[in-house]
């Protein structure tokens, strides 16, 4: 009898502990609705030191950076390493996931703290040919854009104009591609992994053969690939502006890098400046719009 009484009393306590809802009464609402991505930032920040004209140009160029990254990612997702351009820049039997991921960081990564400013806070813009710089250890997610960038960079609509070819031109001539470079210096985007393993077109093509593991995280490779596939797929469909490049013995696979005349897949050890069937374009000497300079975290100044 005593055991039955204790059991009944315990059941009553348990029943009273269960929250109940009486018909006609409103359910209790959470005071602050849960938003999983609260605090995230979807646009790159532009510092108040940039005037309205500079801000407008920077915003447009940043949107062009995203456009380049988005198409490069789309091209990889569509063709994978069956794309000759992919093989040309990233090597044979290379993972497609890593370069696609680095492009996605530009597009969809959280942009908190990534800041572009125009106030020359480090007093470097006075130097000849100085178009901007990454602030390095002082502020690893900040970039200073100097007046020369606003005066000389080209918009994406002009891709393949001005006598430009990927083989002989500098990607920094396109404002959107230049900002890709600067974004891949920031800790937020590059995570200390995307770096300068090769810079010139000749070095980039060599890296794809000799060290594809570095090619997929090489800043210049990511930019040149994005520019080339955008030029061929979007800007001048089916033609592009790859150009031709005669290289030194540094590229051991072939002494001459030339355009492909057929759409056949690139064979191992063979390097082409175009992954598509295009007419041969003579190498054109293109005068650089600016010399792009920046400072590495080690204090080393890099100009190209």
Short mmCIF file of C-alpha atoms in Angstrom, two decimals:
data_model
loop_
_atom_site.label_atom_id
_atom_site.label_comp_id
_atom_site.label_asym_id
_atom_site.label_seq_id
_atom_site.Cartn_x
_atom_site.Cartn_y
_atom_site.Cartn_z
CA UNK A 1 0.00 0.00 0.00
CA UNK A 2 2.80 2.39 0.91
CA UNK A 3 4.62 1.56 -2.34
CA UNK A 4 1.49 2.34 -4.38
CA UNK A 5 1.10 5.71 -2.64
CA UNK A 6 4.73 6.67 -3.33
CA UNK A 7 4.41 5.66 -7.00
CA UNK A 8 1.20 7.68 -7.41
CA UNK A 9 2.82 10.74 -5.81
CA UNK A 10 5.85 10.47 -8.11
CA UNK A 11 3.65 10.25 -11.19
CA UNK A 12 1.80 13.39 -10.14
CA UNK A 13 5.07 15.31 -9.73
CA UNK A 14 6.27 14.16 -13.19
CA UNK A 15 2.97 15.12 -14.81
CA UNK A 16 3.08 18.58 -13.26
CA UNK A 17 6.65 19.06 -14.59
CA UNK A 18 5.58 18.54 -18.23
CA UNK A 19 4.71 21.87 -19.92
CA UNK A 20 1.17 21.89 -21.23
CA UNK A 21 -0.72 24.11 -23.65
CA UNK A 22 -4.27 25.10 -22.94
CA UNK A 23 -6.49 25.65 -25.97
CA UNK A 24 -7.20 29.30 -26.65
CA UNK A 25 -3.91 30.57 -25.16
CA UNK A 26 -1.05 31.72 -27.43
CA UNK A 27 2.10 29.59 -27.56
CA UNK A 28 5.11 31.18 -25.90
CA UNK A 29 7.30 32.82 -28.54
CA UNK A 30 11.08 32.91 -28.61
CA UNK A 31 12.18 36.43 -27.67
CA UNK A 32 14.88 36.52 -30.36
CA UNK A 33 14.27 34.36 -33.45
CA UNK A 34 17.24 32.15 -34.27
CA UNK A 35 19.06 33.27 -37.40
CA UNK A 36 21.96 30.94 -38.18
CA UNK A 37 23.96 33.48 -40.18
CA UNK A 38 23.31 36.51 -37.99
CA UNK A 39 26.19 38.98 -38.13
CA UNK A 40 27.47 37.73 -41.48
CA UNK A 41 28.42 40.24 -44.15
CA UNK A 42 27.68 39.60 -47.81
CA UNK A 43 29.38 42.67 -49.32
CA UNK A 44 32.97 43.81 -49.11
CA UNK A 45 33.34 46.97 -47.03
CA UNK A 46 34.59 50.23 -48.47
CA UNK A 47 36.13 52.68 -46.00
CA UNK A 48 34.73 56.16 -45.47
CA UNK A 49 38.03 57.57 -46.73
CA UNK A 50 36.89 56.71 -50.29
CA UNK A 51 34.83 59.52 -51.80
CA UNK A 52 31.61 58.84 -53.67
CA UNK A 53 33.34 58.48 -57.06
CA UNK A 54 36.02 56.14 -55.68
CA UNK A 55 33.39 54.14 -53.80
CA UNK A 56 31.31 53.71 -56.94
CA UNK A 57 34.33 52.52 -58.94
CA UNK A 58 35.44 50.18 -56.18
CA UNK A 59 31.98 48.68 -55.77
CA UNK A 60 31.75 48.07 -59.50
CA UNK A 61 35.22 46.50 -59.58
CA UNK A 62 34.44 44.27 -56.59
CA UNK A 63 31.30 43.10 -58.35
CA UNK A 64 33.47 42.32 -61.38
CA UNK A 65 35.78 40.29 -59.13
CA UNK A 66 32.79 38.25 -58.05
CA UNK A 67 31.68 37.89 -61.68
CA UNK A 68 35.09 36.51 -62.65
CA UNK A 69 35.17 34.15 -59.67
CA UNK A 70 31.60 32.98 -60.28
CA UNK A 71 32.23 32.10 -63.91
CA UNK A 72 35.54 30.39 -63.12
CA UNK A 73 33.75 28.27 -60.53
CA UNK A 74 30.87 27.54 -62.94
CA UNK A 75 33.33 26.50 -65.66
CA UNK A 76 35.04 24.08 -63.27
CA UNK A 77 31.75 22.64 -62.04
CA UNK A 78 30.57 22.16 -65.63
CA UNK A 79 33.72 20.69 -67.18
CA UNK A 80 35.94 19.60 -64.29
CA UNK A 81 39.41 18.48 -65.38
CA UNK A 82 38.10 17.59 -68.83
CA UNK A 83 38.55 21.29 -69.59
CA UNK A 84 41.83 21.93 -71.39
CA UNK A 85 42.07 25.33 -69.74
CA UNK A 86 41.75 23.67 -66.33
CA UNK A 87 44.55 21.23 -67.20
CA UNK A 88 46.65 24.06 -68.60
CA UNK A 89 46.52 26.04 -65.37
CA UNK A 90 46.06 23.40 -62.67
CA UNK A 91 47.64 20.27 -64.14
CA UNK A 92 46.51 16.75 -64.96
CA UNK A 93 44.53 14.64 -62.48
CA UNK A 94 44.27 17.61 -60.13
CA UNK A 95 41.40 18.07 -57.71
CA UNK A 96 38.76 20.46 -58.99
CA UNK A 97 37.38 21.04 -55.51
CA UNK A 98 40.19 23.24 -54.22
CA UNK A 99 40.24 25.93 -56.92
CA UNK A 100 36.43 25.90 -57.04
CA UNK A 101 36.48 26.43 -53.28
CA UNK A 102 38.87 29.38 -53.48
CA UNK A 103 36.56 31.04 -56.00
CA UNK A 104 33.59 30.34 -53.74
CA UNK A 105 35.40 32.06 -50.86
CA UNK A 106 35.43 35.23 -52.96
CA UNK A 107 31.75 34.86 -53.86
CA UNK A 108 30.04 33.50 -50.75
CA UNK A 109 32.54 33.72 -47.92
CA UNK A 110 31.79 35.98 -44.95
CA UNK A 111 33.26 39.40 -45.67
CA UNK A 112 33.44 40.80 -42.15
CA UNK A 113 36.65 42.74 -41.64
CA UNK A 114 37.73 42.74 -45.30
CA UNK A 115 38.16 46.45 -45.94
CA UNK A 116 39.22 48.59 -48.90
CA UNK A 117 40.39 52.10 -48.09
CA UNK A 118 41.60 55.14 -50.03
CA UNK A 119 43.37 57.24 -47.38
CA UNK A 120 46.96 56.12 -48.02
CA UNK A 121 47.29 55.46 -44.30
CA UNK A 122 50.74 53.89 -44.77
CA UNK A 123 52.07 56.70 -47.00
CA UNK A 124 53.01 54.52 -49.97
CA UNK A 125 50.85 55.83 -52.81
CA UNK A 126 53.35 58.58 -53.67
CA UNK A 127 55.73 55.99 -55.12
CA UNK A 128 55.93 55.73 -58.89
CA UNK A 129 53.66 53.00 -60.25
CA UNK A 130 52.09 52.28 -56.87
CA UNK A 131 48.45 51.40 -57.49
CA UNK A 132 47.66 49.99 -54.06
CA UNK A 133 48.91 47.60 -51.40
CA UNK A 134 47.89 44.98 -48.91
CA UNK A 135 48.59 46.18 -45.37
CA UNK A 136 50.23 42.95 -44.24
CA UNK A 137 50.69 42.24 -40.53
CA UNK A 138 49.49 45.72 -39.62
CA UNK A 139 45.96 44.89 -40.80
CA UNK A 140 45.90 41.54 -42.68
CA UNK A 141 42.38 42.02 -44.05
CA UNK A 142 42.80 45.60 -45.24
CA UNK A 143 43.86 46.93 -48.65
CA UNK A 144 44.76 50.47 -49.65
CA UNK A 145 43.76 51.50 -53.17
CA UNK A 146 45.85 54.35 -54.58
CA UNK A 147 44.64 56.98 -57.10
CA UNK A 148 46.54 55.27 -59.93
CA UNK A 149 44.11 52.33 -59.81
CA UNK A 150 41.14 54.58 -60.43
CA UNK A 151 42.94 56.31 -63.28
CA UNK A 152 44.22 53.30 -65.21
CA UNK A 153 42.30 50.05 -64.60
CA UNK A 154 39.98 48.73 -67.29
CA UNK A 155 36.36 47.54 -66.82
CA UNK A 156 35.37 43.96 -67.54
CA UNK A 157 33.25 45.03 -70.53
CA UNK A 158 36.49 45.86 -72.37
CA UNK A 159 37.86 42.31 -71.99
CA UNK A 160 39.97 41.39 -75.04
CA UNK A 161 40.08 45.03 -76.11
CA UNK A 162 43.10 47.35 -76.08
CA UNK A 163 45.18 44.65 -77.80
CA UNK A 164 45.12 42.56 -74.63
CA UNK A 165 45.92 38.84 -74.57
CA UNK A 166 46.19 36.61 -71.53
CA UNK A 167 49.59 35.37 -72.69
CA UNK A 168 51.27 38.75 -72.93
CA UNK A 169 49.09 41.11 -70.91
CA UNK A 170 48.82 41.64 -67.17
CA UNK A 171 45.63 40.59 -65.44
CA UNK A 172 45.97 43.62 -63.14
CA UNK A 173 44.92 45.79 -66.07
CA UNK A 174 41.35 44.66 -65.33
CA UNK A 175 40.14 46.27 -62.11
CA UNK A 176 38.11 43.20 -61.16
CA UNK A 177 41.08 40.84 -61.66
CA UNK A 178 43.38 43.20 -59.77
CA UNK A 179 41.03 43.12 -56.78
CA UNK A 180 40.97 39.30 -56.95
CA UNK A 181 44.73 39.51 -56.39
CA UNK A 182 44.28 41.82 -53.45
CA UNK A 183 41.52 39.70 -51.93
CA UNK A 184 43.75 36.62 -52.13
CA UNK A 185 46.26 38.43 -49.92
CA UNK A 186 43.80 38.86 -47.06
CA UNK A 187 43.82 36.37 -44.22
CA UNK A 188 40.02 36.15 -44.29
CA UNK A 189 39.92 34.90 -47.88
CA UNK A 190 43.29 33.22 -48.41
CA UNK A 191 43.60 31.66 -44.93
CA UNK A 192 47.36 31.89 -45.22
CA UNK A 193 47.24 29.25 -47.98
CA UNK A 194 46.72 31.04 -51.29
CA UNK A 195 50.09 32.62 -52.03
CA UNK A 196 52.63 33.63 -54.68
CA UNK A 197 54.10 30.34 -55.87
CA UNK A 198 54.43 31.67 -59.43
CA UNK A 199 53.63 35.03 -60.99
CA UNK A 200 54.33 35.33 -64.71
CA UNK A 201 52.38 33.40 -67.33
CA UNK A 202 55.47 31.32 -68.08
CA UNK A 203 55.94 30.45 -64.40
CA UNK A 204 52.23 29.67 -64.03
CA UNK A 205 52.25 27.15 -66.87
CA UNK A 206 55.40 25.56 -65.51
CA UNK A 207 53.88 25.29 -62.04
CA UNK A 208 50.87 23.39 -63.42
CA UNK A 209 53.24 20.72 -64.72
CA UNK A 210 55.81 20.61 -61.95
CA UNK A 211 53.71 21.28 -58.86
CA UNK A 212 49.93 21.08 -59.42
CA UNK A 213 49.38 20.95 -55.66
CA UNK A 214 50.67 24.51 -55.49
CA UNK A 215 48.97 25.56 -58.72
CA UNK A 216 45.50 25.07 -57.21
CA UNK A 217 46.36 27.61 -54.51
CA UNK A 218 48.51 30.00 -56.50
CA UNK A 219 47.08 33.51 -56.60
CA UNK A 220 48.21 34.28 -60.14
CA UNK A 221 46.99 30.91 -61.45
CA UNK A 222 43.53 31.48 -60.00
CA UNK A 223 43.37 34.93 -61.59
CA UNK A 224 44.71 33.99 -65.03
CA UNK A 225 42.38 30.99 -65.26
CA UNK A 226 39.40 33.19 -64.32
CA UNK A 227 40.31 35.80 -66.93
CA UNK A 228 40.93 33.26 -69.70
CA UNK A 229 37.69 31.30 -69.29
CA UNK A 230 35.69 34.52 -68.93
CA UNK A 231 37.26 35.88 -72.13
CA UNK A 232 36.49 32.71 -74.10
CA UNK A 233 33.10 31.79 -72.65
CA UNK A 234 31.58 35.22 -72.05
CA UNK A 235 33.45 38.26 -73.43
CA UNK A 236 34.22 36.99 -76.94
CA UNK A 237 32.36 33.65 -77.06
CA UNK A 238 34.21 30.87 -78.80
CA UNK A 239 37.25 33.03 -79.49
CA UNK A 240 38.59 34.71 -76.37
CA UNK A 241 42.02 36.34 -76.36
CA UNK A 242 44.48 33.73 -75.08
CA UNK A 243 47.37 34.84 -77.28
CA UNK A 244 50.62 32.95 -77.73
CA UNK A 245 53.65 32.77 -75.52
CA UNK A 246 57.19 31.73 -76.37
CA UNK A 247 58.81 30.51 -73.20
CA UNK A 248 62.26 29.59 -72.01
CA UNK A 249 63.53 26.16 -71.05
CA UNK A 250 62.02 26.71 -67.61
CA UNK A 251 58.92 25.00 -68.97
CA UNK A 252 60.48 21.65 -69.68
CA UNK A 253 57.36 20.14 -71.20
CA UNK A 254 57.57 22.23 -74.35
CA UNK A 255 59.81 25.07 -75.51
CA UNK A 256 56.90 26.85 -77.12
CA UNK A 257 53.47 27.46 -75.71
CA UNK A 258 50.99 27.81 -78.54
CA UNK A 259 47.29 27.81 -79.04
CA UNK A 260 45.36 24.62 -79.56
CA UNK A 261 43.89 24.15 -83.01
CA UNK A 262 41.54 21.38 -81.92
CA UNK A 263 39.25 20.86 -78.96
CA UNK A 264 41.00 17.59 -78.04
CA UNK A 265 41.94 17.15 -74.39
CA UNK A 266 45.42 18.30 -73.45
CA UNK A 267 47.79 15.38 -73.04
CA UNK A 268 50.06 15.05 -70.04
CA UNK A 269 53.15 17.22 -70.35
CA UNK A 270 51.68 19.32 -73.15
CA UNK A 271 50.88 22.95 -72.50
CA UNK A 272 48.57 25.12 -74.58
CA UNK A 273 47.48 28.70 -74.14
CA UNK A 274 43.92 27.89 -75.08
CA UNK A 275 41.69 24.96 -74.34
CA UNK A 276 39.50 25.54 -77.31
CA UNK A 277 39.65 25.56 -81.10
CA UNK A 278 40.65 29.10 -81.94
CA UNK A 279 42.67 30.67 -84.67
CA UNK A 280 46.29 31.39 -83.88
CA UNK A 281 46.80 34.85 -82.47
CA UNK A 282 50.21 36.45 -82.68
CA UNK A 283 51.79 37.43 -79.40
CA UNK A 284 51.16 41.11 -78.87
CA UNK A 285 53.23 43.38 -76.73
CA UNK A 286 50.79 45.05 -74.38
CA UNK A 287 51.93 48.00 -72.37
CA UNK A 288 50.89 47.57 -68.74
CA UNK A 289 48.28 49.97 -67.46
CA UNK A 290 50.16 50.16 -64.16
CA UNK A 291 52.74 48.40 -62.12
CA UNK A 292 50.94 46.61 -59.32
CA UNK A 293 52.88 46.72 -56.06
CA UNK A 294 52.10 45.44 -52.61
CA UNK A 295 53.89 44.54 -49.43
CA UNK A 296 53.99 41.02 -48.06
CA UNK A 297 53.64 40.28 -44.35
CA UNK A 298 57.42 39.76 -44.23
CA UNK A 299 57.95 43.31 -45.42
CA UNK A 300 58.95 42.19 -48.92
CA UNK A 301 57.68 44.50 -51.66
CA UNK A 302 56.33 42.71 -54.72
CA UNK A 303 55.70 44.57 -57.97
CA UNK A 304 54.52 43.13 -61.25
#
